[in-house]
Coordinates of C-alpha atoms in Angstrom, one line a residue:
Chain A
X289 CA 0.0 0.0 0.0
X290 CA 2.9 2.2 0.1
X291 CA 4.1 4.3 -2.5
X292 CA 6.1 2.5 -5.5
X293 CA 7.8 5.5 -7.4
X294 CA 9.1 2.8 -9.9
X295 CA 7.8 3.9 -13.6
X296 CA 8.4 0.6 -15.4
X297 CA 5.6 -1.5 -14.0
X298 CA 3.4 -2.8 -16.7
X299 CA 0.2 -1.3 -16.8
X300 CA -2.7 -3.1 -18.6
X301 CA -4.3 -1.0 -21.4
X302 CA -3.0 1.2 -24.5
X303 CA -1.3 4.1 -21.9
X304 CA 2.3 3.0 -21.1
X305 CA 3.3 3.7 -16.8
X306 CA 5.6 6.0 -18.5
X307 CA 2.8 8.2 -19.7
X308 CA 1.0 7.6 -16.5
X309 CA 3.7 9.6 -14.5
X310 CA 4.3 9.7 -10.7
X311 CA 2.6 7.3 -8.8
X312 CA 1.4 9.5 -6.0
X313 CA -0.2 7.0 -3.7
X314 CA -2.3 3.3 -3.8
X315 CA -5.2 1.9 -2.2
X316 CA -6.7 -1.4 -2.2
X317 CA -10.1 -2.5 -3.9
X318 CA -11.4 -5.8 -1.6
X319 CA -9.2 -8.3 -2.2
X320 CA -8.2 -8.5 -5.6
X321 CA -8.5 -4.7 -6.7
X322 CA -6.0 -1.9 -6.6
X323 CA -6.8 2.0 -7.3
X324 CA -3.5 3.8 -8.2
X325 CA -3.3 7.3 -8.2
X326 CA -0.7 9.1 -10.5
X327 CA 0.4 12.4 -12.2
X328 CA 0.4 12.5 -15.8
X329 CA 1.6 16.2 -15.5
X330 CA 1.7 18.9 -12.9
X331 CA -1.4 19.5 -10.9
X332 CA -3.2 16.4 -13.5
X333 CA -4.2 13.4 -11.3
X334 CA -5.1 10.4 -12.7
X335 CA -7.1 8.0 -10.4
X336 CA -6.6 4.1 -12.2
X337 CA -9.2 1.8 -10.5
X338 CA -9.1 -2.1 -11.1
X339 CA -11.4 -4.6 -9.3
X340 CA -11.4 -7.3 -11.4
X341 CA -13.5 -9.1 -13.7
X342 CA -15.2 -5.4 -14.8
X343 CA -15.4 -2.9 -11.9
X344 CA -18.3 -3.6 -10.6
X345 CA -19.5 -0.8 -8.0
X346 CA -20.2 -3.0 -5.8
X347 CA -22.7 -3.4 -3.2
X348 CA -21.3 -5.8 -1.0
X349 CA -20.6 -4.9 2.7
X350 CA -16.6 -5.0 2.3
X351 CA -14.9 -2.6 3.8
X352 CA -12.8 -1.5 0.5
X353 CA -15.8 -1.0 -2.3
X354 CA -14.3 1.0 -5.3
X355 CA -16.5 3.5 -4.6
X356 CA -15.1 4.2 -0.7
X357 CA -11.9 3.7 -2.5
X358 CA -12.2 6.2 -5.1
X359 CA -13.8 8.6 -2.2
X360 CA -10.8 8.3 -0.3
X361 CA -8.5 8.9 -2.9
X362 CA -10.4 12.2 -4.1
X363 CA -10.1 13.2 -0.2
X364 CA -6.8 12.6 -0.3
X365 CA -6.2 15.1 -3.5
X366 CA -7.6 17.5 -2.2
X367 CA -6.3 17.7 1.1
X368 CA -2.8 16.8 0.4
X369 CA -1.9 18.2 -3.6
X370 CA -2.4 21.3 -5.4
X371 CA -5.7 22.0 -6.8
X372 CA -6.0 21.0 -10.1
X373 CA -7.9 18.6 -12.5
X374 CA -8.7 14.7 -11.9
X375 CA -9.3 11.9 -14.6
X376 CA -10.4 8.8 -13.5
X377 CA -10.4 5.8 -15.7
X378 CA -10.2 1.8 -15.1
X379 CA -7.6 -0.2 -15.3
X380 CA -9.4 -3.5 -17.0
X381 CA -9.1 -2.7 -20.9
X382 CA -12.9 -3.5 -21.5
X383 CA -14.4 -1.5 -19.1
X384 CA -14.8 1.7 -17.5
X385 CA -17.5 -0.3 -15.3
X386 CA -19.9 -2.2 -15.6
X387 CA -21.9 -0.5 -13.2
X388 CA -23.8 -2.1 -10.0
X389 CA -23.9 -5.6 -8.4
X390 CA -27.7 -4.7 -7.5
X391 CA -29.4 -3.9 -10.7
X392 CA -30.3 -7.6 -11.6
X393 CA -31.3 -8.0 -8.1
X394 CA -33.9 -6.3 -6.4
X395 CA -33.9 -3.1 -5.3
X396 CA -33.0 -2.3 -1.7
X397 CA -34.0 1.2 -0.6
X398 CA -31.5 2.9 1.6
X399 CA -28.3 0.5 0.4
X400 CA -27.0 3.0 -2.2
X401 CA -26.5 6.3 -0.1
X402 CA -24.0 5.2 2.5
X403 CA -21.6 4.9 -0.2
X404 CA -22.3 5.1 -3.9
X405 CA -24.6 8.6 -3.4
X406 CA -21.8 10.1 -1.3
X407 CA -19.2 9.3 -4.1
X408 CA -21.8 10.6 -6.4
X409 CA -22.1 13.9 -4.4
X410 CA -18.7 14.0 -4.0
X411 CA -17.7 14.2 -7.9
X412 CA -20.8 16.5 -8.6
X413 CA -19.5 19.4 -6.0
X414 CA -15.4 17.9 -6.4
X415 CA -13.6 21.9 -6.3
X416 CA -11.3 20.5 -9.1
X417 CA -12.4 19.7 -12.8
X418 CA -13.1 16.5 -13.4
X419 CA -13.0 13.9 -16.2
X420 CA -14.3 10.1 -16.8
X421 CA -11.7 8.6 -19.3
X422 CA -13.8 5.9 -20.5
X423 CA -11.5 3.3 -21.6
X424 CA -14.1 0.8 -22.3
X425 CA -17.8 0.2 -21.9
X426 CA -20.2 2.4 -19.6
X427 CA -23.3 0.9 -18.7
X428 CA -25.5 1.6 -16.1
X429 CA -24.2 3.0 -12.5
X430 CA -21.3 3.1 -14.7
X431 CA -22.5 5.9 -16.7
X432 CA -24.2 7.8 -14.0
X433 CA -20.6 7.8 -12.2
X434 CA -19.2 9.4 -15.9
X435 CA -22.3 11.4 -15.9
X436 CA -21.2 12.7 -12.3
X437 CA -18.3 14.1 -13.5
X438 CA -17.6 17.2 -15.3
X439 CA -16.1 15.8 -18.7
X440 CA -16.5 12.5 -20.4
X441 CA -13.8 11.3 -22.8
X442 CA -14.4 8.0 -24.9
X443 CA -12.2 5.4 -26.5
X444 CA -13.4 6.2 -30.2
X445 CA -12.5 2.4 -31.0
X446 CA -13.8 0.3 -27.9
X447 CA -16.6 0.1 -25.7
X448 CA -20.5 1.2 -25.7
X449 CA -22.4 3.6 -23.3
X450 CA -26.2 3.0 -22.4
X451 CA -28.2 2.9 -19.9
X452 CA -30.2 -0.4 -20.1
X453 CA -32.9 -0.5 -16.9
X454 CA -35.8 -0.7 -19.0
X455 CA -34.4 -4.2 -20.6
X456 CA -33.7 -5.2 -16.5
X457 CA -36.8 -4.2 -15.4
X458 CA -35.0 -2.2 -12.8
X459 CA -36.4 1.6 -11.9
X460 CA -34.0 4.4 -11.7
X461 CA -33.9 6.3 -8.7
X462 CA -34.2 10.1 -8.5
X463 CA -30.5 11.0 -8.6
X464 CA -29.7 8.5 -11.3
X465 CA -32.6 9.9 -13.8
X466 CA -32.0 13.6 -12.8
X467 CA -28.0 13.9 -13.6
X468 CA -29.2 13.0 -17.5
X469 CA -31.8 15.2 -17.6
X470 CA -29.7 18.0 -16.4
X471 CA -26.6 17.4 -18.8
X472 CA -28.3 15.9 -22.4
X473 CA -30.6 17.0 -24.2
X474 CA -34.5 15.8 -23.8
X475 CA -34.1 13.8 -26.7
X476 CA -30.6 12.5 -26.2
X477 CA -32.6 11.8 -22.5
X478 CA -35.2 9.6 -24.2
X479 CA -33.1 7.6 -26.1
X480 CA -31.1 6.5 -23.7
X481 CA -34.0 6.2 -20.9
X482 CA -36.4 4.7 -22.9
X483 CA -34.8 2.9 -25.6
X484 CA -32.0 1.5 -23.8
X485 CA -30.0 3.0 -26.8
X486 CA -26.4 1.2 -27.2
X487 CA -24.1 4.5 -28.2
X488 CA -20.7 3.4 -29.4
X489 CA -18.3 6.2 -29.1
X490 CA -19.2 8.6 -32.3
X491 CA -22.6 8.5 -31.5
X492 CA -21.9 9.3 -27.9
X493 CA -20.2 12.2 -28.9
X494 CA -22.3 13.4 -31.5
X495 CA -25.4 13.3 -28.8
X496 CA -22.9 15.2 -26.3
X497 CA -23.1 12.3 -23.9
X498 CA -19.4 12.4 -24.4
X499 CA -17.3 15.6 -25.0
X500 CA -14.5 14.5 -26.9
X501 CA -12.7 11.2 -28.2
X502 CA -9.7 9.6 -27.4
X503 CA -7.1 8.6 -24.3
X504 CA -4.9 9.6 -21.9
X505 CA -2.8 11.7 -24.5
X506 CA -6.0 13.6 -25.7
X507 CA -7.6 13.9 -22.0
X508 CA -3.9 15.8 -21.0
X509 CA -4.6 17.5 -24.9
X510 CA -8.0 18.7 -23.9
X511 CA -7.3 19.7 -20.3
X512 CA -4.6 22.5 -21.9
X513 CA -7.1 23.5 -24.5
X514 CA -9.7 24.5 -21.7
X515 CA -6.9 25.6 -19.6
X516 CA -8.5 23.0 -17.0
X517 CA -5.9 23.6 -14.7
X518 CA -6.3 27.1 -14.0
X519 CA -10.0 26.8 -13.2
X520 CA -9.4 25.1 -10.1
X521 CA -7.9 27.6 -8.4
X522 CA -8.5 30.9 -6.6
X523 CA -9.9 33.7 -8.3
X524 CA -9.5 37.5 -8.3
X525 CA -11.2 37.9 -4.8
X526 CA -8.6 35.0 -3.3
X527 CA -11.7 32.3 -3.0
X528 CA -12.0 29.0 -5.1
X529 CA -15.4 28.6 -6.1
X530 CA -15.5 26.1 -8.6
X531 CA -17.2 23.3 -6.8
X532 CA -19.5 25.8 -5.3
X533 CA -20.5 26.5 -9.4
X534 CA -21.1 23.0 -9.4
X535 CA -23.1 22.5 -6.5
X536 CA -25.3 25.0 -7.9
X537 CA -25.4 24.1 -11.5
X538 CA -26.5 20.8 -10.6
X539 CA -28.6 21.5 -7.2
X540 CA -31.5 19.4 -8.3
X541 CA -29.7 16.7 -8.2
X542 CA -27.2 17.3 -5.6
X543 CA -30.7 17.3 -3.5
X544 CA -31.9 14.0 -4.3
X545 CA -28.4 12.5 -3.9
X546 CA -28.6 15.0 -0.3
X547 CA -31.9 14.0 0.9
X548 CA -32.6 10.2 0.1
X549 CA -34.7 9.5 2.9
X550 CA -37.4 12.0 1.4
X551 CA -37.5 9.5 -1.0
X552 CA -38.5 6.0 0.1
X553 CA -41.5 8.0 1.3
X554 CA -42.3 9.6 -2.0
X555 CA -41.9 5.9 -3.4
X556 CA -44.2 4.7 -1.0
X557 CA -46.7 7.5 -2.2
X558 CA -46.4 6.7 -5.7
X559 CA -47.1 3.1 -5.0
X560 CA -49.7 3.8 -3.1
X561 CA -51.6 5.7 -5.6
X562 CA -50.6 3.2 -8.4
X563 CA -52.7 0.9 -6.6
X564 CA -55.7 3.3 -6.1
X565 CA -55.6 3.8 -9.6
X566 CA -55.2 0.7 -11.2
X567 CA -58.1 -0.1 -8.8
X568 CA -60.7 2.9 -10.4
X569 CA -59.1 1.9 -13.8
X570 CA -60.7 -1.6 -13.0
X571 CA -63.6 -0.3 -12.0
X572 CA -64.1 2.1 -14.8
X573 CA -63.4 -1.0 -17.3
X574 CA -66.0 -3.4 -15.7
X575 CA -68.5 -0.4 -15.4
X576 CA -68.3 -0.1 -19.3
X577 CA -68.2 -3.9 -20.1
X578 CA -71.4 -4.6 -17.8
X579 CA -73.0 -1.8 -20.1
X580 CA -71.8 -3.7 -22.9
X581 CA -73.3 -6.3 -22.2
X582 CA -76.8 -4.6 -22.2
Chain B
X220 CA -71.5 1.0 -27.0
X221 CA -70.6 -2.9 -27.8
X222 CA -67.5 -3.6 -29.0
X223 CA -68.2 -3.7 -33.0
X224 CA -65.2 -6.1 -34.8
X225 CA -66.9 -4.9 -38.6
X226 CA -63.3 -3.8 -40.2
X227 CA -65.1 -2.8 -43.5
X228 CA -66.5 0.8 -41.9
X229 CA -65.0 3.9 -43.8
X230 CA -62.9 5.9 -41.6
X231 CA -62.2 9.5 -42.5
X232 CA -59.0 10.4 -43.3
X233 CA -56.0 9.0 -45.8
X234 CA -55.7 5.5 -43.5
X235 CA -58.0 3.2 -44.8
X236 CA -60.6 1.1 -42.3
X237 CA -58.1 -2.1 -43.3
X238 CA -54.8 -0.3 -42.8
X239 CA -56.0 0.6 -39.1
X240 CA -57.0 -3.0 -38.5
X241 CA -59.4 -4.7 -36.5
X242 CA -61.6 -2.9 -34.4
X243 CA -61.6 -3.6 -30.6
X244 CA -63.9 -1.3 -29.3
X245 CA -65.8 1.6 -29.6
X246 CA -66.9 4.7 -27.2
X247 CA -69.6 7.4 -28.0
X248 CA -68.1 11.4 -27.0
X249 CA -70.8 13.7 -26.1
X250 CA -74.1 12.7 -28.5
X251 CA -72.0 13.2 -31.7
X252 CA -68.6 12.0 -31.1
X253 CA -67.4 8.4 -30.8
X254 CA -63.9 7.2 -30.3
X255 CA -62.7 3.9 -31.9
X256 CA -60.1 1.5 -31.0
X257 CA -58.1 -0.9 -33.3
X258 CA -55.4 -2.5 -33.7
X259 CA -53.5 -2.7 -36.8
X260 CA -50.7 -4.8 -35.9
X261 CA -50.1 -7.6 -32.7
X262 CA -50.0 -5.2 -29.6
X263 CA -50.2 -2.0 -31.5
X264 CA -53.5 -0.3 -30.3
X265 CA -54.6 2.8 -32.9
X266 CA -57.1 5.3 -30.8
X267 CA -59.2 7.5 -33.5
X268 CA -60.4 9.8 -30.9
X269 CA -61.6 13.1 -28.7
X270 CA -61.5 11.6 -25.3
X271 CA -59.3 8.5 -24.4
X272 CA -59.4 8.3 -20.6
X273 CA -61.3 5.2 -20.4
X274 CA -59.4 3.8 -23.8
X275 CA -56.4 3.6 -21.8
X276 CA -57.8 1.6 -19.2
X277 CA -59.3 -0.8 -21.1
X278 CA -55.9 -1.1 -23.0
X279 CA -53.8 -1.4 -19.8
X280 CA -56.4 -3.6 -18.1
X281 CA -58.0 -5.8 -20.9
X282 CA -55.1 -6.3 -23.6
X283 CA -51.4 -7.5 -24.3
X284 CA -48.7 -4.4 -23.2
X285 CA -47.4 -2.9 -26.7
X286 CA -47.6 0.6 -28.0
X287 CA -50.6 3.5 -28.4
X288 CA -50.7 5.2 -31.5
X289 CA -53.8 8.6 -30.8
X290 CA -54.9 10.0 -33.4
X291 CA -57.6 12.0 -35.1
X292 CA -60.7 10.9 -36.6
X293 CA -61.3 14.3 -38.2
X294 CA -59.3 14.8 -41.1
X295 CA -58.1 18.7 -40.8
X296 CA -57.0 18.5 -37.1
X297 CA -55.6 16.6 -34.4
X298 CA -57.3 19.0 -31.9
X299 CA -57.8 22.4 -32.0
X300 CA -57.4 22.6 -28.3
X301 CA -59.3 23.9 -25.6
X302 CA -62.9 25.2 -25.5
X303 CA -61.8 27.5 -22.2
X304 CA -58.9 29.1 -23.4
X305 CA -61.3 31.5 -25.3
X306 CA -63.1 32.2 -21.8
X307 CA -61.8 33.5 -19.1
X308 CA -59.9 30.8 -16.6
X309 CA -61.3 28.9 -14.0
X310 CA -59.0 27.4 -11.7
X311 CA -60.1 23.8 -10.6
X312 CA -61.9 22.9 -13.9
X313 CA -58.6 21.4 -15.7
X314 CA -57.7 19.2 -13.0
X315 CA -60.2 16.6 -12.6
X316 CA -60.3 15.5 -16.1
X317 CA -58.2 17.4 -19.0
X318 CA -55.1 16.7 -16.4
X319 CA -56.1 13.4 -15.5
X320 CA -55.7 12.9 -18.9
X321 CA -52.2 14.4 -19.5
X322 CA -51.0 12.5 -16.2
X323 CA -52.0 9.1 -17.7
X324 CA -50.3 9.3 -20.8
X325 CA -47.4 11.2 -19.0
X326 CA -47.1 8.2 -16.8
X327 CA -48.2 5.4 -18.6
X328 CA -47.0 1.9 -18.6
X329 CA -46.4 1.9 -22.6
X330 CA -44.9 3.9 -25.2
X331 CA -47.2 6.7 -27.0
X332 CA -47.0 7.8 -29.9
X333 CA -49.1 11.2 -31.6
X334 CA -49.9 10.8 -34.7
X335 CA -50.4 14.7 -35.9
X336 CA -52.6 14.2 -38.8
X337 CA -53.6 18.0 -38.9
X338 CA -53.5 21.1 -36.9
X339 CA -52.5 20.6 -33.0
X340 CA -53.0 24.1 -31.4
X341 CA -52.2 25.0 -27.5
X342 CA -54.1 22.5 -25.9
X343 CA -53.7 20.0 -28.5
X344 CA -49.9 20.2 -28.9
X345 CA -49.8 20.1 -24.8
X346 CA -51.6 16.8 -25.2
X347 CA -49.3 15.9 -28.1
X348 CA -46.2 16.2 -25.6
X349 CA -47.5 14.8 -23.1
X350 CA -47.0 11.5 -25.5
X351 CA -44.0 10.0 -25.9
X352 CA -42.8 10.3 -29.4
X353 CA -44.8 12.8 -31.6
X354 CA -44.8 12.1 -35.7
X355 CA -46.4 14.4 -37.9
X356 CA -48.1 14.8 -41.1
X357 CA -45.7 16.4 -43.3
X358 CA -48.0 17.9 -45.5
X359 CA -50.9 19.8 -43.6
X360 CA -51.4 21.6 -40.4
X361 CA -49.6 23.4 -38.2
X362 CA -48.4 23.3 -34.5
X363 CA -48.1 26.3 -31.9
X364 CA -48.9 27.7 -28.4
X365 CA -50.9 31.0 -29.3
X366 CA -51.6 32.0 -25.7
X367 CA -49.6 35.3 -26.0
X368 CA -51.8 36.3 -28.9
X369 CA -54.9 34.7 -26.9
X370 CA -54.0 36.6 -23.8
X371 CA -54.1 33.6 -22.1
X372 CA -51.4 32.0 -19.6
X373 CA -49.9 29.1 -19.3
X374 CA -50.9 26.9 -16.4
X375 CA -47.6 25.4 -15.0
X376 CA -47.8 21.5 -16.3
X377 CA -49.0 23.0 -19.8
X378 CA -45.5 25.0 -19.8
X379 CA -43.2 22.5 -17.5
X380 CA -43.9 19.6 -20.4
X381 CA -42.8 21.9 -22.8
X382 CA -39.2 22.8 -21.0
X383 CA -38.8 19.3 -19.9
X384 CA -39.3 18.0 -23.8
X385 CA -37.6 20.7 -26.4
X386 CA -34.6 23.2 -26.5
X387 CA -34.7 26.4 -24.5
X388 CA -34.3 28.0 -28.0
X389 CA -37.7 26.1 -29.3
X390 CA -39.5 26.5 -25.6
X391 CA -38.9 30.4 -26.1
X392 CA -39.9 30.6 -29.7
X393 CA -43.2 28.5 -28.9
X394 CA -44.2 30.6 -25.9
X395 CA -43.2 33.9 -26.2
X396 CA -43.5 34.1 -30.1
X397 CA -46.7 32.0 -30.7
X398 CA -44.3 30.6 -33.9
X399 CA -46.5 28.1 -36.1
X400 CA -44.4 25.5 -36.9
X401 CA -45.2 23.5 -40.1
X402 CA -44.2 19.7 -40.2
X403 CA -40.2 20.1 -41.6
X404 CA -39.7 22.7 -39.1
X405 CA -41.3 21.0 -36.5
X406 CA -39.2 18.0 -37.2
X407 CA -35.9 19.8 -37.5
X408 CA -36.6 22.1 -34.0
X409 CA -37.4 18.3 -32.1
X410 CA -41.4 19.6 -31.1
X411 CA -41.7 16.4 -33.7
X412 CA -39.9 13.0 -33.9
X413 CA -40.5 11.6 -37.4
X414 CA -42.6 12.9 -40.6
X415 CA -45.8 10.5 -41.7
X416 CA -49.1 8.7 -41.5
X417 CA -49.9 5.8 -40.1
X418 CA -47.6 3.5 -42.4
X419 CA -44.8 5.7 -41.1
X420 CA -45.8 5.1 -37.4
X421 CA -45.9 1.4 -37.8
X422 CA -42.2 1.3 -39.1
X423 CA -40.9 3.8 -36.4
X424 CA -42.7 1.1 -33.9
X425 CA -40.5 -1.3 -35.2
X426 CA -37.2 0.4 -36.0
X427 CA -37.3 1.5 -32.6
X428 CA -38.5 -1.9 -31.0
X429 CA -41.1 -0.3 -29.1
X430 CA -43.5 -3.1 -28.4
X431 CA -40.6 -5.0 -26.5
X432 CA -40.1 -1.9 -24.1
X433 CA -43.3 -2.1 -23.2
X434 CA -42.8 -5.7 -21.3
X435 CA -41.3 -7.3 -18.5
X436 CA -37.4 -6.5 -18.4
X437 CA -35.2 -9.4 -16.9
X438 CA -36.5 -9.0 -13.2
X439 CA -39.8 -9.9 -14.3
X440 CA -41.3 -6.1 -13.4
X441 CA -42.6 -3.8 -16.3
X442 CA -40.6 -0.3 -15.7
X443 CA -41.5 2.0 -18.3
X444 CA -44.3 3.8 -16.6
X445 CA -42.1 4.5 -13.5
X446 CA -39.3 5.5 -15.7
X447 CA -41.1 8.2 -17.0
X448 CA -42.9 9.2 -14.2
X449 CA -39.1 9.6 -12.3
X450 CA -37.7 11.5 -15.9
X451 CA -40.6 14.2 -16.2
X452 CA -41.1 14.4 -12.3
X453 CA -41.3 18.1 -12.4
X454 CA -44.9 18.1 -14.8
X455 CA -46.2 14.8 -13.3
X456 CA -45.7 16.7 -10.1
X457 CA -48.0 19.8 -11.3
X458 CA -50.4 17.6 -12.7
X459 CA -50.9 16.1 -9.8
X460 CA -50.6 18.6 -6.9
X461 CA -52.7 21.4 -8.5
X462 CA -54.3 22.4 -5.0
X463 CA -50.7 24.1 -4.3
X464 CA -50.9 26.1 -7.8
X465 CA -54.2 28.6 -6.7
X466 CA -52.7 29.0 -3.5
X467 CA -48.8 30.6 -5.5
X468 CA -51.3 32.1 -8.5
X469 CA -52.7 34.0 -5.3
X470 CA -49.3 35.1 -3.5
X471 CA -48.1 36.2 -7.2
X472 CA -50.7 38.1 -8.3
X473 CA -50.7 39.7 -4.6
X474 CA -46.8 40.2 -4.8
X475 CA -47.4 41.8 -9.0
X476 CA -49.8 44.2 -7.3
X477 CA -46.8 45.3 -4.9
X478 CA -44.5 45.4 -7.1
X479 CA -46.2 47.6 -9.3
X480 CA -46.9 50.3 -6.8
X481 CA -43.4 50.2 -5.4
X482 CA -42.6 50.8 -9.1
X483 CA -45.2 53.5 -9.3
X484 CA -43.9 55.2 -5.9
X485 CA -40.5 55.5 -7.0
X486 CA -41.0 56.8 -10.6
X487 CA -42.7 59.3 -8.7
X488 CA -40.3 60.6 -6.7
X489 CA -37.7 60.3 -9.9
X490 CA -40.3 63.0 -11.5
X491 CA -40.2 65.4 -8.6
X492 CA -36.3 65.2 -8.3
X493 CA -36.2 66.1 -11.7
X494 CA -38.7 68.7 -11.6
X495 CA -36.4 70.3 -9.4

């Protein structure tokens, strides 16, 4: 768990250690998984998670879960390196993630905010720019997690992006609906709601799902364009208000990731009222078929 | 009022009786109107309409989960909207049955589709967006919001659906500037999804493998209403919590009033300091 400064490990995937720069500091994933962080280039920090077969965000009860991992490492950026701008990306060449253990399971209210809404929250309001390198596919609570950053950048030769609960059968909680509807476009929205739409990485970028195409050398590329850097830290006045801008943009969201408990008893009311009206529906329907039948 | 399974009734319109398929059932409107339900493919239901309330029911209650096609039975409009926008407003008429109406299709457990076959002014282009996809007849008839030139407002679901579902660009130029869009235009700006007749709504159905979005995903639960009751939260919301919308029309008209003599009072004194 300590620091290995050596730059000639092997690193899986198309971006060479070398390119990968310093390693900064590592954390473990449960048993198997590793998150490294480096520094590609000054005040750049490139969180590498791996928890193998396909990052999964997981829910079991482990201690390490890549999402407490990722959580920590962002805590530790902040708190111990210059303000600047943080890429995260996976490790395992297919996938970025492939989202949540839970999804084909049923859905347990209350699981998700201890740890995967508090990572969520804490990319959404992160004072530093942020990017999703997506190195391979994005589906699911794997997307949301891009969605929650600032930028997404896609392999244009690997991987799909999509959003596939309507094919589970699973519902998508506030939070998880809310972050598209804030940052695509109603359409772009529908698609990938209601049609479960598989976006390969043109596509993706042509819908603005994505912002741009390429790796680690174009995420660098594009953080110098924007001047990325620079945005993280103080302004005129001497404050740093860039997650603040955030936190605002996106405050809709930032609530329902905030105030989950409100929630399960909104759900409860929507049932509820399901019921009731399925009930009259029924009603209605045998009121017009017993006339019918006169 | 019996369900009536004669396919060989003219229909008017382009779509022939056969194209629209088998009739399911049919439901008198008023002492002149009638709607009629067919179904002119395996769980595609066709509703040639003016009120489909009870239509959706008996879809939802009595027949396979697929996809709703609404259309009109009259061949120069979809709807040319409300009777009461011409009146003056009364709060608490809408809600028990125009937006009982606009929160079932918002809400409900299959994709919709609008089939603008003519004209689909204010009320009718609200209903039209309150459907899922929207296809349009490219050519005849227009689409627009013509409250400003009505003098009317805009209750808030009728203008939430509208800012949930297109640009900011084509919400502004719909509601401020009353544009009438024709079909290409409409198509281009997204108020539209696709350019046809019924022929045309039947492939979209397909291309976009609507009827299998409609059933059970792989936990064995149907999600597709309570997807899109969660993704347009904000108008399902209005349409359903009207009660709290009197009570802010009230404190908004009281605050316009102050406003406007706080406005007045200080003009004023900008007048007698310049008099001076």
């Amino acid at each position: 768990m300590s620091a290995d400064a050596s730059p000639k490990r092997e690193r899986t995937g198309s971006d060479s250690a070398a390119k990968r720069g310093e390693v900064l500091f590592e954390l473990p994933i449960g048993t198997k998984g590793q998150l490294i962080c480096t520094r590609p280039k000054d005040k750049v920090y490139l969180i590498t998670f791996s928890s193998p077969p396909d990052n999964r965000l997981t829910s079991v009860c482990l201690a390490r879960t890549p999402q407490a991992s990722i959580l920590l490492a962002l805590d530790i950026i902040e708190t111990r390196y210059d303000a600047g701008v943080v890429i995260t990306t996976s490790g395992i060449e297919k996938f970025y993630s492939n989202g949540l253990d839970l999804e084909h399971a049923s859905f347990t209210p209350g699981f998700f905010p201890d740890t995967l809404y508090a990572l969520w929250r804490r990319l959404l309001t992160y004072p530093m720019p942020t990017i999703a390198l997506l190195n391979g596919h994005a589906f699911a609570g794997a997307l949301m997690l891009a969605m929650m950053h600032d930028y997404r950048m896609m392999n244009p030769h690997k991987g799909y992006v999509c959003l596939n609960e309507v094919e589970l059968g699973a519902p998508l909680r506030p939070p998880m609906t809310s972050i598209f509807r804030q940052k695509v476009s109603a359409q772009t929205y529908r698609k990938l709601v209601l049609q479960a739409a598989r976006y390969k990485a043109l596509e993706a970028f042509k819908e603005g799902i994505v912002d741009w195409l390429g790796g680690l050398d174009e995420a660098l590329a594009y953080v110098d364009e924007l001047k990325l850097v620079q945005k993280a830290g103080k302004g005129m006045n001497g404050k740093q208000v860039y997650g603040d801008l955030k936190r605002e943009m996106w405050r809709e969201t930032v609530d329902y990731l905030e105030n989950f408990g409100a929630e399960d008893g909104r759900d409860f009311m929507i049932q509820t009222r399901r019921n009731r009206e399925r009930e009259v529906a029924e009603g209605k329907v045998k009121v017009w078929e017993a006339r019918a039948k006169l």
